[in-house]
Coordinates of C-alpha atoms in Angstrom, one line a residue:
M1 CA 22.1 7.3 -3.5
R2 CA 25.8 6.8 -2.6
A3 CA 27.2 5.2 -5.6
L4 CA 30.4 4.1 -7.4
T5 CA 30.0 4.8 -11.1
C6 CA 32.0 3.9 -14.1
V7 CA 31.0 4.9 -17.6
L8 CA 31.8 2.8 -20.6
I9 CA 31.5 4.3 -24.0
L10 CA 31.2 1.8 -26.8
A11 CA 30.5 3.3 -30.2
S12 CA 27.3 5.3 -29.7
T13 CA 26.1 3.5 -26.5
V14 CA 26.7 4.9 -23.0
A15 CA 26.3 2.2 -20.3
T16 CA 26.4 3.4 -16.7
F17 CA 26.8 0.7 -14.0
T18 CA 26.1 1.7 -10.4
Q19 CA 26.9 -0.3 -7.3
G20 CA 24.2 -1.0 -4.8
R21 CA 24.2 0.3 -1.2
G22 CA 27.0 -1.3 0.8
G23 CA 28.7 -2.6 -2.4
G24 CA 27.5 -5.7 -4.3
P25 CA 26.9 -6.1 -8.0
P26 CA 26.2 -3.3 -10.4
L27 CA 22.5 -2.3 -10.4
A28 CA 22.0 0.1 -13.4
I29 CA 20.5 -1.0 -16.7
P30 CA 22.6 0.0 -19.6
R31 CA 21.1 2.7 -21.8
A32 CA 21.8 4.3 -25.2
A33 CA 23.0 7.9 -25.5
F34 CA 20.0 10.2 -25.7
G35 CA 19.5 11.2 -29.3
D36 CA 18.2 14.3 -31.1
G37 CA 14.7 13.1 -31.9
P38 CA 11.9 13.6 -32.5
W39 CA 10.3 10.4 -31.4
T40 CA 6.8 9.0 -31.7
V41 CA 5.5 7.3 -28.5
E42 CA 2.3 5.2 -28.1
A43 CA 0.4 5.7 -24.9
A44 CA -2.9 4.4 -23.4
E45 CA -6.3 5.5 -24.4
G46 CA -5.3 5.9 -28.0
V47 CA -2.8 8.8 -27.4
K48 CA 0.1 9.1 -29.7
I49 CA 2.8 11.5 -28.6
R50 CA 5.5 13.3 -30.5
M51 CA 8.4 14.1 -28.2
S52 CA 11.0 16.6 -29.4
V53 CA 14.1 18.3 -27.9
V54 CA 13.6 22.0 -27.2
A55 CA 17.0 22.6 -25.6
K56 CA 20.0 20.4 -24.9
G57 CA 23.4 20.7 -23.2
L58 CA 22.0 21.6 -19.8
V59 CA 23.8 20.5 -16.6
N60 CA 21.4 18.8 -14.2
P61 CA 18.5 21.2 -14.8
W62 CA 16.1 21.4 -11.8
S63 CA 13.2 23.7 -12.6
F64 CA 11.9 26.2 -15.2
A65 CA 9.4 29.0 -15.5
W66 CA 8.0 31.0 -18.4
L67 CA 8.4 34.7 -18.6
P68 CA 5.5 36.9 -19.9
D69 CA 7.2 37.3 -23.3
G70 CA 7.2 33.5 -23.8
S71 CA 10.9 33.0 -23.0
M72 CA 11.9 30.6 -20.3
L73 CA 14.2 30.6 -17.2
I74 CA 15.9 27.2 -16.4
T75 CA 17.9 26.5 -13.2
E76 CA 20.9 24.2 -13.3
R77 CA 21.8 22.5 -10.0
P78 CA 25.5 23.5 -10.1
G79 CA 24.4 27.2 -9.7
R80 CA 23.4 28.6 -13.1
L81 CA 20.2 30.3 -14.3
R82 CA 19.8 30.0 -18.0
L83 CA 17.6 31.9 -20.5
L84 CA 15.8 30.2 -23.4
K85 CA 14.5 32.7 -25.9
N86 CA 13.0 32.2 -29.3
G87 CA 13.9 28.5 -29.0
V88 CA 17.6 29.3 -28.4
L89 CA 19.4 28.6 -25.1
D90 CA 21.7 31.6 -24.3
S91 CA 25.2 30.3 -23.8
T92 CA 25.9 32.9 -21.1
P93 CA 24.1 32.3 -17.8
I94 CA 22.2 35.1 -16.1
S95 CA 24.5 37.0 -13.8
G96 CA 23.9 37.8 -10.2
V97 CA 22.8 34.4 -9.0
P98 CA 23.9 33.6 -5.4
V99 CA 26.8 31.3 -4.9
V100 CA 25.5 27.8 -4.2
K101 CA 26.9 24.8 -2.4
A102 CA 26.5 22.1 -5.0
Q103 CA 27.0 18.9 -3.0
R104 CA 25.4 15.5 -4.0
L105 CA 21.8 16.5 -5.0
S106 CA 22.1 20.0 -3.4
G107 CA 22.6 23.3 -5.2
L108 CA 20.4 25.7 -7.1
M109 CA 16.8 24.5 -7.2
D110 CA 13.5 26.2 -7.8
V111 CA 12.6 29.4 -9.6
A112 CA 9.3 31.2 -9.3
L113 CA 8.0 34.6 -10.5
H114 CA 6.3 37.1 -8.3
P115 CA 2.5 37.3 -9.0
K116 CA 3.1 40.8 -10.3
F117 CA 6.3 40.0 -12.2
A118 CA 5.1 41.8 -15.3
E119 CA 5.2 45.0 -13.2
N120 CA 8.1 44.5 -10.8
H121 CA 10.3 41.9 -12.5
I122 CA 10.9 40.1 -9.1
L123 CA 11.7 36.4 -9.0
Y124 CA 12.6 33.9 -6.3
L125 CA 15.2 31.2 -6.1
T126 CA 15.7 28.4 -3.6
Y127 CA 19.3 27.2 -3.2
N128 CA 21.7 25.6 -0.7
K129 CA 24.1 28.0 0.8
G130 CA 27.4 26.9 2.3
R131 CA 29.5 28.4 5.1
E132 CA 33.2 28.1 6.0
D133 CA 32.7 25.1 8.4
G134 CA 31.2 23.0 5.5
M135 CA 27.7 23.2 6.8
M136 CA 24.8 24.3 4.5
A137 CA 21.3 25.8 4.8
T138 CA 18.3 26.0 2.5
V139 CA 17.7 29.6 1.5
L140 CA 15.0 31.6 -0.3
A141 CA 16.5 34.5 -2.3
R142 CA 14.7 37.3 -4.1
G143 CA 16.0 39.4 -7.0
R144 CA 14.9 41.6 -9.9
L145 CA 15.5 40.4 -13.4
D146 CA 17.0 43.1 -15.6
G147 CA 17.8 41.8 -19.0
N148 CA 20.4 39.1 -18.5
A149 CA 21.2 40.0 -14.9
L150 CA 19.7 39.5 -11.5
K151 CA 19.9 42.7 -9.4
D152 CA 19.2 43.6 -5.8
V153 CA 19.5 40.0 -4.9
K154 CA 18.9 39.3 -1.2
D155 CA 18.4 36.2 1.0
I156 CA 15.0 36.8 2.5
F157 CA 14.7 33.5 4.4
V158 CA 17.2 31.0 5.8
A159 CA 15.9 27.7 7.1
E160 CA 17.2 26.5 10.4
P161 CA 19.2 24.6 11.3
W162 CA 22.3 24.5 9.1
W163 CA 23.3 20.9 8.5
D164 CA 26.0 18.7 6.9
G165 CA 24.2 18.0 3.6
A166 CA 23.1 14.4 4.5
G167 CA 19.5 13.6 3.7
G168 CA 16.9 15.6 1.9
S169 CA 17.8 19.1 0.6
A170 CA 15.0 19.7 -2.0
S171 CA 13.1 23.0 -1.9
R172 CA 10.2 23.9 -4.1
I173 CA 8.3 27.2 -4.0
V174 CA 4.9 28.3 -5.3
F175 CA 2.6 31.3 -4.7
G176 CA -0.8 30.2 -3.4
R177 CA -4.1 31.8 -4.4
D178 CA -3.9 33.7 -1.1
G179 CA -0.8 35.6 -2.4
M180 CA 1.5 33.8 0.1
L181 CA 4.7 32.0 -0.9
Y182 CA 4.9 28.3 0.1
M183 CA 8.3 26.7 0.4
T184 CA 9.3 23.1 1.1
T185 CA 12.3 21.9 3.1
G186 CA 13.7 18.3 3.4
S187 CA 14.4 16.3 6.5
G188 CA 18.0 15.5 7.3
G189 CA 19.6 12.1 7.1
G190 CA 21.4 9.8 9.5
A191 CA 20.8 10.8 13.1
N192 CA 18.6 13.7 11.9
F193 CA 16.1 11.7 9.8
A194 CA 13.2 12.5 12.2
Q195 CA 13.5 16.3 11.8
G196 CA 10.1 16.4 10.2
Q197 CA 8.5 15.8 13.6
E198 CA 10.6 18.5 15.3
K199 CA 8.5 21.6 15.9
N200 CA 11.2 24.1 16.6
I201 CA 13.1 23.7 13.3
H202 CA 12.2 24.4 9.7
K203 CA 13.4 21.1 8.1
G204 CA 10.9 18.5 6.9
K205 CA 8.2 21.1 6.5
V206 CA 6.1 23.2 4.2
L207 CA 6.5 26.8 5.1
R208 CA 4.2 29.8 4.5
L209 CA 5.8 33.2 4.0
K210 CA 4.9 36.7 2.8
D211 CA 6.5 37.8 -0.5
D212 CA 9.3 39.5 1.5
G213 CA 10.1 36.3 3.5
T214 CA 8.4 37.4 6.8
V215 CA 5.7 35.5 8.7
P216 CA 2.0 35.9 7.9
P217 CA 0.1 36.7 11.0
D218 CA -2.5 33.9 10.2
N219 CA -0.1 31.0 10.0
P220 CA -1.4 27.9 11.8
F221 CA 1.2 27.8 14.5
V222 CA 2.0 31.5 14.8
K223 CA 0.7 31.6 18.4
Q224 CA 2.2 28.4 19.6
P225 CA 5.8 29.1 20.8
E226 CA 6.9 25.5 20.5
F227 CA 6.6 25.7 16.7
K228 CA 8.6 27.8 14.3
P229 CA 6.0 30.4 13.1
E230 CA 6.7 29.9 9.4
I231 CA 5.5 26.3 9.5
Y232 CA 2.4 25.5 7.5
S233 CA 2.5 21.7 7.6
W234 CA 5.0 19.2 9.1
G235 CA 6.1 15.6 9.0
H236 CA 7.5 15.7 5.5
R237 CA 10.6 13.8 4.3
N238 CA 11.8 15.5 1.0
S239 CA 9.3 17.3 -1.2
L240 CA 10.4 17.5 -4.8
A241 CA 7.2 19.2 -6.1
L242 CA 4.8 21.8 -4.8
I243 CA 1.9 23.0 -6.9
V244 CA -1.4 24.8 -6.6
H245 CA -4.1 22.5 -8.1
P246 CA -5.4 24.6 -11.1
L247 CA -9.0 23.6 -10.5
T248 CA -9.4 23.3 -6.7
G249 CA -6.7 25.8 -5.6
E250 CA -5.5 23.1 -3.1
L251 CA -1.8 22.8 -2.4
W252 CA -0.3 19.5 -3.6
N253 CA 3.2 18.1 -3.1
S254 CA 5.1 15.0 -4.3
E255 CA 7.4 13.6 -1.6
N256 CA 10.1 11.0 -1.6
G257 CA 10.0 8.1 0.8
P258 CA 13.1 5.9 1.3
N259 CA 12.9 2.5 -0.4
G260 CA 9.2 2.9 -1.1
G261 CA 6.6 5.3 0.3
D262 CA 6.8 8.1 -2.3
E263 CA 3.7 10.2 -2.0
I264 CA 1.4 12.8 -3.4
N265 CA -0.3 14.7 -0.6
I266 CA -3.0 17.4 -0.4
V267 CA -1.2 19.8 1.9
K268 CA -3.4 21.4 4.5
A269 CA -2.7 24.0 7.2
G270 CA -1.4 22.6 10.5
K271 CA -1.5 19.0 9.4
N272 CA 1.2 16.4 10.3
Y273 CA 2.1 14.1 7.3
G274 CA 3.8 11.5 9.5
W275 CA 7.4 11.1 8.5
P276 CA 9.1 9.1 9.8
T277 CA 6.5 7.6 12.2
V278 CA 4.1 6.8 9.4
S279 CA 5.2 5.7 5.9
M280 CA 3.9 3.4 3.2
G281 CA 7.4 2.3 2.4
R282 CA 10.4 0.3 3.6
S283 CA 13.8 1.6 4.9
Y284 CA 16.8 1.2 2.6
E285 CA 17.8 -1.9 4.5
G286 CA 14.4 -3.6 3.8
P287 CA 12.2 -3.5 7.0
W288 CA 9.0 -1.4 6.9
Q289 CA 9.8 2.2 7.9
G290 CA 7.0 2.6 10.4
K291 CA 3.3 2.3 10.8
F292 CA 1.0 2.6 7.8
E293 CA -1.3 5.0 9.7
K294 CA -1.7 6.8 13.0
D295 CA -4.4 9.0 14.5
G296 CA -3.5 12.6 14.0
M297 CA -1.3 12.0 11.0
E298 CA -2.4 12.5 7.4
G299 CA -2.2 9.6 4.9
P300 CA -1.2 10.1 1.2
L301 CA -3.5 10.7 -1.7
V302 CA -1.2 8.5 -3.9
Y303 CA 1.8 6.4 -2.9
W304 CA 4.4 4.2 -4.6
M305 CA 5.9 0.9 -3.4
P306 CA 8.5 0.5 -4.6
A307 CA 9.7 4.0 -4.9
I308 CA 10.0 6.0 -8.1
A309 CA 12.0 8.9 -6.7
A310 CA 8.9 11.2 -7.4
S311 CA 9.8 14.7 -8.6
G312 CA 8.0 17.4 -10.6
L313 CA 4.1 17.4 -10.5
M314 CA 1.5 18.7 -12.8
I315 CA -2.3 18.6 -13.3
Y316 CA -3.1 18.8 -17.0
T317 CA -5.9 21.2 -18.0
G318 CA -5.1 21.9 -21.6
D319 CA -6.9 21.0 -24.8
K320 CA -4.1 19.4 -26.8
F321 CA -4.5 16.0 -25.0
P322 CA -8.2 15.8 -24.1
Q323 CA -7.8 12.2 -22.8
W324 CA -5.4 13.6 -20.2
R325 CA -7.5 16.4 -18.9
N326 CA -7.4 16.7 -15.1
N327 CA -4.9 13.9 -14.8
A328 CA -1.8 14.2 -12.6
F329 CA 1.6 13.8 -14.0
V330 CA 4.7 13.1 -11.9
G331 CA 8.3 12.8 -12.9
A332 CA 10.2 9.6 -11.8
M333 CA 13.9 9.6 -11.5
R334 CA 14.2 5.8 -11.0
Y335 CA 12.1 2.8 -10.2
G336 CA 12.6 0.4 -7.4
E337 CA 16.2 1.5 -6.5
I338 CA 17.5 0.7 -10.0
P339 CA 19.4 3.5 -11.8
N340 CA 18.6 4.3 -15.4
T341 CA 14.9 3.6 -14.9
G342 CA 13.5 7.1 -14.9
H343 CA 10.2 7.9 -16.7
L344 CA 6.9 9.9 -16.4
Q345 CA 3.8 8.7 -14.7
R346 CA 0.2 9.6 -15.4
I347 CA -2.5 9.2 -12.6
V348 CA -6.2 9.2 -13.3
F349 CA -8.7 10.2 -10.6
N350 CA -12.5 9.9 -10.3
E351 CA -14.7 12.8 -9.4
K352 CA -13.9 12.2 -5.7
T353 CA -10.1 12.5 -6.4
E354 CA -9.7 8.8 -5.8
E355 CA -7.0 7.1 -7.9
I356 CA -8.5 4.7 -10.6
R357 CA -5.5 4.0 -12.8
R358 CA -1.9 5.0 -13.6
E359 CA 0.3 4.8 -16.6
M360 CA 4.1 4.7 -17.0
L361 CA 5.3 6.7 -20.0
L362 CA 8.6 7.2 -21.7
T363 CA 10.1 4.2 -19.9
E364 CA 12.2 3.2 -23.0
F365 CA 14.3 6.4 -22.7
R366 CA 15.4 5.7 -19.1
Q367 CA 15.8 9.4 -18.3
R368 CA 15.6 11.0 -14.8
I369 CA 12.6 13.3 -15.1
R370 CA 13.2 16.2 -12.7
D371 CA 10.3 18.5 -13.6
V372 CA 7.1 18.5 -15.6
K373 CA 4.9 21.4 -16.5
Q374 CA 2.1 22.4 -18.8
G375 CA 3.1 25.2 -21.2
P376 CA 1.1 28.3 -22.1
D377 CA 0.6 26.5 -25.4
G378 CA -1.1 23.5 -23.8
F379 CA 1.8 21.1 -24.5
V380 CA 3.7 19.2 -21.8
Y381 CA 7.3 20.1 -21.1
L382 CA 9.9 18.0 -19.2
L383 CA 13.4 18.5 -17.8
T384 CA 15.7 15.5 -17.5
D385 CA 18.1 15.6 -14.5
E386 CA 21.1 14.4 -16.5
N387 CA 24.4 15.8 -17.5
P388 CA 23.9 16.6 -20.3
G389 CA 20.2 17.2 -19.6
V390 CA 17.5 18.3 -22.0
L391 CA 14.2 20.2 -22.1
L392 CA 11.6 18.1 -23.9
K393 CA 8.2 18.9 -25.4
L394 CA 5.3 16.4 -25.7
E395 CA 2.6 17.2 -28.3
P396 CA 0.1 15.1 -30.2
A397 CA 1.6 13.2 -33.1
Q398 CA -0.3 14.0 -36.3

């Protein structure tokens, strides 16, 4: 959101006021400075949550991943990869990370480990790369983690075309059960907002790659010359999450609409997810974006109107919160175009994966939730996309 921001600091309260699109009155709701916790939060179905800070002082953190020894890697959008070990955030970032173009919401994004990381120490990063003319590209890089350094770092895939940074730039990555690496790319903005429907470019797609960045021979469009061979699915706007469902093995994404029409999709090979022809949301100016449905285009599993700026996505399978088992959780960075309204949402499905209810959690903290994951310990971990940002842990309150 293009915004004019002024920050007023009065005692311990930080109030951020953000102008609406095209000017007009401030939109943001004032919020108190985020404290040190812990906090006890009441939730539906008799759940009582203890939320605590695991790490603080992060700068717009974007993603995180656990290493085999229980330590954690955290990406920061300005271009740093941080190590959290034994509960302590290393003050020195990991060296060897590629130089990113940090512009608006672009920069360093996702981190994922190779399926055989314990043997080869290879990890992957997605980031926005700049060039001298000011244009940028979405890039997949691979490197080998050696202590506090990335070595043998190489860009193994560069999405086409390069663009000016307007519009969606998010890129998530995940290894599927087939051993292939899946990667999202966003559609551009302005005159390029329909790139999701263009077959001969990578933007607005989910891509399927080998672990070295090359094209698998069984990709759905590999024998159709009008398509880029890396494309797995198309018609996406800006996917801010991409996961493998831990029970079904299906690929799920969360995807931002404009002023409404945020989605969760079950991503299938060769399918067209409609953007911008089909959308359950409105454009920023107010009119409906397009048709609600069209033959040959896939509808969403879950959608939001108004938008929540959907981000990280998780299916809970642990035993610490039995009431939450098999529920979906999605981060929300704002609600209904109002800044300082971020929170976490829980979605409950029936046995047919049909939504039956949803719950808004942590609304009182007004934090932009960028990522949400279940830890090896069965607790829930969150990243707030703030500066300073924090890593949070949710566990049952005893």
